[in-house]
Amino acid sequence: MFLAFFTERDERQVLMDENFFTGYRKTDALHDEILLSIHIPYTSKDEYMYGYKQSRRRGDDIAIVNAGMKVIFRNESDIVQNLVLVYGGMGPTMVMASNTMKVHI
């Protein structure tokens, strides 16, 4: 996923990865940047993504815990080629389950 930011000086694209969120409600965006667009690519044939959010109320914007998951299988098989597991709500930034991701590939 890429984010496009715009300023009077220039435009830049930022990969939204584990480095984008730098602290609680803080991001890699510069103070004078405006978010211009969000690019979410289509998934491929053997790629699956899922997002999960648990909050106190359905309309509550603050999550107690959330998760994002992506798995890519080898072509037409059940063998995991790539796995991404990310959890939020447990600290000031999101946490990637790196050890779990390595074990399952």
XYZ file of N, CA and C in Angstrom:
315
model
N 0.847 -1.162 0.000
C 0.000 0.000 0.000
C 0.900 1.234 0.000
N 0.602 2.162 -0.875
C 1.353 3.400 -0.971
C 0.457 4.582 -0.649
N 1.034 5.580 0.001
C 0.344 6.824 0.276
C 1.036 7.919 -0.518
N 0.274 8.781 -1.158
C 0.839 9.914 -1.887
C 0.599 11.177 -1.067
N 1.678 11.877 -0.762
C 1.607 13.129 -0.014
C 1.990 14.283 -0.927
N 1.399 15.447 -0.670
C 1.614 16.618 -1.504
C 1.965 17.808 -0.626
N 2.937 18.611 -1.069
C 3.248 19.900 -0.445
C 3.362 20.933 -1.558
N 3.607 22.182 -1.184
C 3.832 23.223 -2.189
C 5.096 22.935 -2.992
N 6.046 22.224 -2.381
C 7.336 21.952 -3.015
C 7.301 20.743 -3.934
N 6.713 19.661 -3.467
C 6.773 18.431 -4.253
C 5.695 17.444 -3.819
N 5.768 16.284 -4.430
C 4.869 15.180 -4.106
C 5.743 13.959 -3.853
N 5.364 13.137 -2.885
C 6.147 11.925 -2.628
C 5.215 10.767 -2.331
N 5.695 9.570 -2.646
C 4.968 8.346 -2.330
C 5.691 7.643 -1.195
N 4.910 7.162 -0.239
C 5.460 6.514 0.946
C 4.855 5.120 1.053
N 5.707 4.139 1.243
C 5.237 2.779 1.479
C 4.683 2.709 2.895
N 3.460 2.236 3.048
C 2.861 2.118 4.376
C 3.260 0.764 4.950
N 4.399 0.748 5.636
C 4.932 -0.479 6.222
C 5.137 -0.286 7.721
N 5.929 -1.143 8.337
C 6.135 -1.081 9.789
C 6.856 0.185 10.229
N 7.461 0.927 9.306
C 8.170 2.159 9.656
C 7.306 3.409 9.527
N 6.112 3.289 8.968
C 5.268 4.461 8.743
C 4.739 5.045 10.050
N 4.297 4.207 10.966
C 3.809 4.685 12.260
C 4.994 4.776 13.211
N 5.296 5.996 13.651
C 6.490 6.226 14.466
C 6.200 6.310 15.958
N 4.953 6.434 16.341
C 4.552 6.532 17.740
C 3.039 6.609 17.817
N 2.523 6.800 19.030
C 1.078 6.879 19.214
C 0.541 8.097 18.468
N -0.314 7.847 17.475
C -0.907 8.885 16.631
C 0.140 9.733 15.910
N 1.292 9.140 15.640
C 2.360 9.823 14.905
C 2.755 8.972 13.704
N 2.999 9.656 12.583
C 3.366 8.959 11.352
C 4.608 9.594 10.737
N 5.033 9.024 9.634
C 6.177 9.515 8.876
C 5.820 10.742 8.031
N 4.563 11.151 8.024
C 4.140 12.318 7.246
C 4.770 13.587 7.818
N 5.172 14.484 6.929
C 5.759 15.749 7.345
C 4.660 16.726 7.749
N 5.014 17.729 8.554
C 4.001 18.628 9.118
C 3.254 19.439 8.059
N 3.863 19.695 6.905
C 3.200 20.500 5.879
C 2.643 19.669 4.721
N 2.594 18.358 4.879
C 2.090 17.488 3.817
C 0.589 17.250 3.947
N -0.037 17.096 2.800
C -1.450 16.740 2.717
C -1.526 15.367 2.067
N -2.342 14.483 2.634
C -2.536 13.164 2.036
C -3.366 13.330 0.770
N -2.763 12.991 -0.354
C -3.404 13.178 -1.649
C -4.176 11.939 -2.087
N -3.579 10.749 -1.887
C -4.255 9.523 -2.303
C -3.684 8.317 -1.574
N -4.462 7.248 -1.595
C -4.058 5.962 -1.024
C -4.171 4.931 -2.141
N -3.092 4.202 -2.391
C -3.100 3.174 -3.429
C -3.106 1.801 -2.764
N -4.201 1.073 -2.941
C -4.326 -0.291 -2.426
C -4.392 -1.212 -3.636
N -3.336 -1.979 -3.886
C -3.327 -2.826 -5.083
C -4.301 -3.998 -4.959
N -4.761 -4.477 -6.102
C -5.585 -5.679 -6.128
C -4.750 -6.871 -5.680
N -5.402 -7.845 -5.087
C -4.697 -9.068 -4.717
C -4.547 -9.959 -5.944
N -3.544 -10.810 -5.898
C -3.346 -11.766 -6.986
C -4.196 -13.010 -6.731
N -4.124 -13.962 -7.627
C -4.966 -15.161 -7.558
C -4.781 -15.931 -6.253
N -3.562 -16.086 -5.792
C -3.281 -16.890 -4.596
C -2.945 -16.032 -3.381
N -3.420 -14.795 -3.353
C -3.138 -13.862 -2.266
C -4.442 -13.513 -1.547
N -4.405 -13.543 -0.219
C -5.592 -13.268 0.592
C -5.226 -12.290 1.697
N -6.137 -11.329 1.939
C -5.912 -10.335 2.987
C -7.152 -10.260 3.869
N -6.920 -9.932 5.149
C -8.033 -9.795 6.078
C -7.665 -8.764 7.136
N -8.609 -7.919 7.490
C -8.429 -6.947 8.561
C -9.440 -7.205 9.658
N -9.034 -6.983 10.886
C -9.892 -7.242 12.041
C -9.776 -6.077 13.009
N -10.911 -5.646 13.574
C -10.920 -4.578 14.573
C -11.915 -4.929 15.668
N -11.474 -4.832 16.897
C -12.357 -5.037 18.045
C -12.426 -3.725 18.816
N -13.641 -3.202 18.992
C -13.818 -1.971 19.763
C -14.980 -2.149 20.726
N -15.115 -1.214 21.618
C -16.179 -1.300 22.630
C -17.570 -1.193 21.993
N -17.691 -0.314 20.993
C -18.964 -0.143 20.287
C -18.703 -0.226 18.787
N -19.698 -0.612 18.045
C -19.551 -0.774 16.595
C -19.077 0.519 15.930
N -19.609 1.651 16.327
C -19.256 2.924 15.711
C -18.049 3.603 16.327
N -17.411 2.982 17.301
C -16.260 3.578 17.983
C -15.047 3.541 17.064
N -14.374 4.687 16.910
C -13.220 4.724 16.009
C -11.935 4.238 16.671
N -11.915 4.122 17.985
C -10.710 3.672 18.689
C -10.824 2.174 18.957
N -9.899 1.425 18.404
C -9.924 -0.032 18.559
C -9.253 -0.451 19.855
N -9.786 -1.496 20.476
C -9.124 -2.127 21.613
C -7.926 -2.904 21.091
N -8.161 -3.644 20.041
C -7.100 -4.398 19.364
C -7.498 -4.527 17.899
N -6.499 -4.600 17.027
C -6.790 -4.818 15.614
C -5.686 -5.663 15.006
N -5.969 -6.195 13.836
C -4.989 -7.060 13.177
C -5.149 -6.948 11.669
N -4.043 -7.111 10.984
C -4.035 -7.187 9.531
C -3.246 -8.422 9.133
N -3.784 -9.189 8.212
C -3.143 -10.440 7.816
C -3.126 -10.553 6.304
N -2.012 -11.052 5.781
C -1.901 -11.312 4.344
C -1.126 -12.601 4.153
N -1.657 -13.470 3.311
C -0.964 -14.720 2.993
C -0.945 -14.880 1.478
N 0.203 -15.317 0.977
C 0.347 -15.644 -0.441
C 0.753 -17.109 -0.517
N -0.032 -17.887 -1.254
C 0.260 -19.309 -1.431
C 1.046 -19.522 -2.721
N 1.855 -20.559 -2.741
C 2.514 -20.944 -3.994
C 1.428 -21.288 -5.001
N 1.735 -21.105 -6.247
C 0.765 -21.254 -7.324
C -0.098 -22.510 -7.177
N -1.389 -22.282 -6.953
C -2.405 -23.338 -6.858
C -2.020 -24.455 -5.893
N -1.530 -24.082 -4.711
C -1.201 -25.066 -3.679
C -1.615 -24.503 -2.324
N -1.394 -25.286 -1.273
C -1.665 -24.805 0.082
C -0.359 -24.522 0.830
N 0.733 -24.350 0.098
C 2.037 -24.042 0.692
C 2.187 -22.528 0.777
N 2.486 -22.035 1.979
C 2.612 -20.599 2.203
C 3.926 -20.098 1.607
N 3.819 -19.119 0.725
C 4.993 -18.498 0.114
C 5.401 -17.247 0.884
N 4.408 -16.479 1.357
C 4.672 -15.256 2.102
C 3.539 -15.042 3.095
N 3.890 -14.555 4.280
C 2.905 -14.334 5.334
C 3.238 -13.042 6.054
N 2.224 -12.198 6.263
C 2.389 -10.963 7.018
C 1.304 -10.931 8.087
N 1.712 -10.782 9.343
C 0.792 -10.675 10.481
C 1.153 -9.415 11.257
N 0.198 -8.502 11.389
C 0.437 -7.236 12.072
C -0.679 -7.019 13.084
N -0.293 -6.603 14.287
C -1.267 -6.369 15.357
C -1.125 -4.951 15.887
N -2.241 -4.355 16.276
C -2.251 -3.012 16.834
C -3.057 -2.979 18.113
N -2.910 -1.889 18.844
C -3.649 -1.717 20.085
C -2.938 -2.275 21.298
N -1.725 -2.751 21.120
C -0.980 -3.335 22.240
C 0.144 -2.420 22.706
N 0.332 -1.307 22.038
C 1.401 -0.375 22.366
C 1.252 0.867 21.509
N 2.258 1.721 21.499
C 2.150 2.971 20.751
C 2.168 2.798 19.233
N 2.721 1.707 18.739
C 2.744 1.450 17.296
C 2.314 0.016 17.039
N 2.120 -0.289 15.765
C 1.755 -1.662 15.414
C 2.943 -2.592 15.622
N 2.650 -3.881 15.740
C 3.690 -4.881 15.973
C 3.568 -5.962 14.906
N 4.667 -6.248 14.241
C 4.685 -7.351 13.274
C 5.089 -8.620 14.006
N 4.364 -9.688 13.769
C 4.667 -10.981 14.400
C 5.755 -11.679 13.585
N 6.954 -11.118 13.610
C 8.063 -11.574 12.756
C 8.428 -13.032 12.975
N 8.532 -13.461 14.224
C 8.904 -14.857 14.498
C 7.850 -15.826 13.978
N 6.594 -15.507 14.185
C 5.507 -16.355 13.690
C 5.516 -16.392 12.165
N 5.779 -15.259 11.547
C 5.819 -15.194 10.089
C 6.935 -16.082 9.542
N 8.093 -16.070 10.183
C 9.230 -16.887 9.728
C 8.947 -18.379 9.874
N 8.323 -18.767 10.981
C 8.055 -20.181 11.252
C 7.106 -20.779 10.219
N 6.153 -19.999 9.735
C 5.126 -20.530 8.840
C 5.481 -20.469 7.360
N 6.660 -19.982 7.046
C 7.059 -19.939 5.629
C 8.026 -21.068 5.349
